[in-house]
Amino acid sequence: MMKSMSVKKLFGALAMLLVTIGSAGCDDDDKSGRHLELSEDECEVVQGSSITIGLTAHENTTLDVGNPELIEVVYTWKFDGYKAEIEIRGKQKGETGIIVTDHETGESAMIRVIVTEYPMPRLSVKRPNGNIFDQMIFYIYEDGMQGLTLNLSSVCDSIVWTADGMSGSFRIFEHDEGDSWASSRLTYEWGHCFKYPGEYKTNLSVWMDGKVIFRDQLGVSVADGRDFLAYNWSDITKNSQTWIAYDDRLMSGPDLMTTSGLAGSVPFVEARLLHEDDNAQSYRVLYDYFCRLCSLPAYEDSVDKQEMWRRYDELFSEQKKYPDAYPVAIWTARRTNIVLLLLDESAEVPGYMVYAEPAGQ
């Protein structure tokens, strides 16, 4: 009996010694820098970007995010010196916390995370005032910056440019992705030619998952201050070598092209549709456009066909480029006379076109 008790006491003493050695070993590890230690306990991250916080910890460390909808976190242990990193990526604006737990030591620490809003792209224009058919140059920039530096695909899937009162739109950014691919397209700068004078409100709408998450608006002013469309008569001193087409990013129409020249000594401008499906369509588009721009014609063949020939010869110069073309409608203004002509099959390009000369020739 005495022998048995002595053995028990011996085993008990050995057990106590092991516990003491084990405790001393843990204390030694802690003193060597293996306590949980964060490089910082508070950070700010921009929506769509990421930052990294360094820490000392064991591999068996976990992260508990208070609100996973706001941030994504990744823990990386480097072993060397028990150094580790926590990468924090901002998803949505807000504030949350991360509880870091080292399961080897049982220690925990809290990181406060503030996610700030992504600096959304803003809309600007190089010149806010212009004339009809002038190319107005629009562009996007980062708020507070001259350019655009951040990754748009991190916060949106498309950006669309529109103008109030106009049905068209222009998608300047779009992003799509699948399991193993991603595709993005960005137009940083674009031109547009307004065909009618007016005060326009243009809009930049940022879309994500079918919802507008941000909108910026910019006003531009468009005048009709030249003699005819984009031209002043005094600027036409020789024949143009080409037809000019005009940017229409909103596909708002009409899709006109123009050229200019001299008929003898008289300057003129021609305008016709860039794409002509048929004569009936060309007539209707051109007629409607100039009625809206200049009001109803002063003379029209549907009223008096014989009078149209007389007025055509009276209002346009003897040197006019198309003396034998059929005048369909005539508009008169203080500086300009305009006629909608039907060119016959002998013309280089038959069909409907608009011809203009200075008034009083």
Steps between C-alpha positions, in 0.01 A plus 500: 500500500778746591683405180195575286456843653867583442464416128195724475686787662787452256271510197330805645829682544603415142170627366540828686855531363375451141229762547761741639736434207213534253392829654856627496525400133184698413628800691828475310306488166295803601813688599652419161234708326228243431227695669220625271605847390341725234682773306182708534156451648309747279504560125316671216457339159341638184212304351639271230863516620696318770759560772720266705552486876805317638496291815693245705298182558495124469375324191189383681341845502146582388317818397140575595352785290215694657330587168624289205293712257736793556841333469687190390803383704784254432750377765849402379757347741865526396655272770825696497503677836131415541415796278164514326280737297131579483384634162180704531299585187217756514167399346239746626511827690468456877677402820568155642750306709726194473567278805841335461548187712832313541388152607850400611514765772128562539553874446257721307513852360258730318561698177258786425444541124341800327409458132476833317307557180673446167577838334249462219585626151377849416386643167669797336520669159788692346272784387149530647382734221485421131309521176291236331722246326802602712672202654468536876762291684377329817717302740495337842735569787545394860363750753790715615731366228566595139487140380345168589718263701283250687359172375139562394415129478538472877189712561285493185420299190412786264497879460258667257492853357164656408343841441161611633236513228697272267416132471846363419783397732871425482659232718845629588590214736393137521637205691410133483660190643460124529663215687838537331480825305427870532454774243487880539469786253538867592462811285676773694425780252239531226355759262140584419340748258160636596275560200259745667566810710403496865605463863581133558536312827734207442521214750758246609328200664700232683324160506552192713277189488224685317493801736634854467744547789628845400408777257680817392342772284658765280335777300611617156370779280462456122425794269399537136717804441659438162371574152409139427554199725876494578595761239542875461491614139813712536702191597428315175773604254554179305337168422510238774682181408275277708167448669498546876314263733422595861531308827164394638570282804135512607381382156252785519496582126472617242824347378606787273816561305598828336737650247565854382644683202465781249249510213692749293561767763200409718562284812265208558447211741344163425350264757367148457453184700803285567293185454209509256262204495265651244388835359181515702694464825763756394230752412316457829812515722645807329165679481419436866845606618500838326139565599600453863819703461362783283120479528267408211618567142418834342420317178404140438427304184187347648345851485613621157747300289543770233568767761782288641709531182457877493593535868799269457641719220413819687652411839809310386783630285532450128817309583321252727648153480177314416298723263286215366429312827138494615431733801270333753506751788669838555585666832606865512698677774677833538841362401416172326268337250449126526341262253415130516583361156423179317795419275419297190663176393767683301651645820813347648296398806127522420237545767409770752746752637499848654681788330564843660640833378534845652183707468494784243732344240 
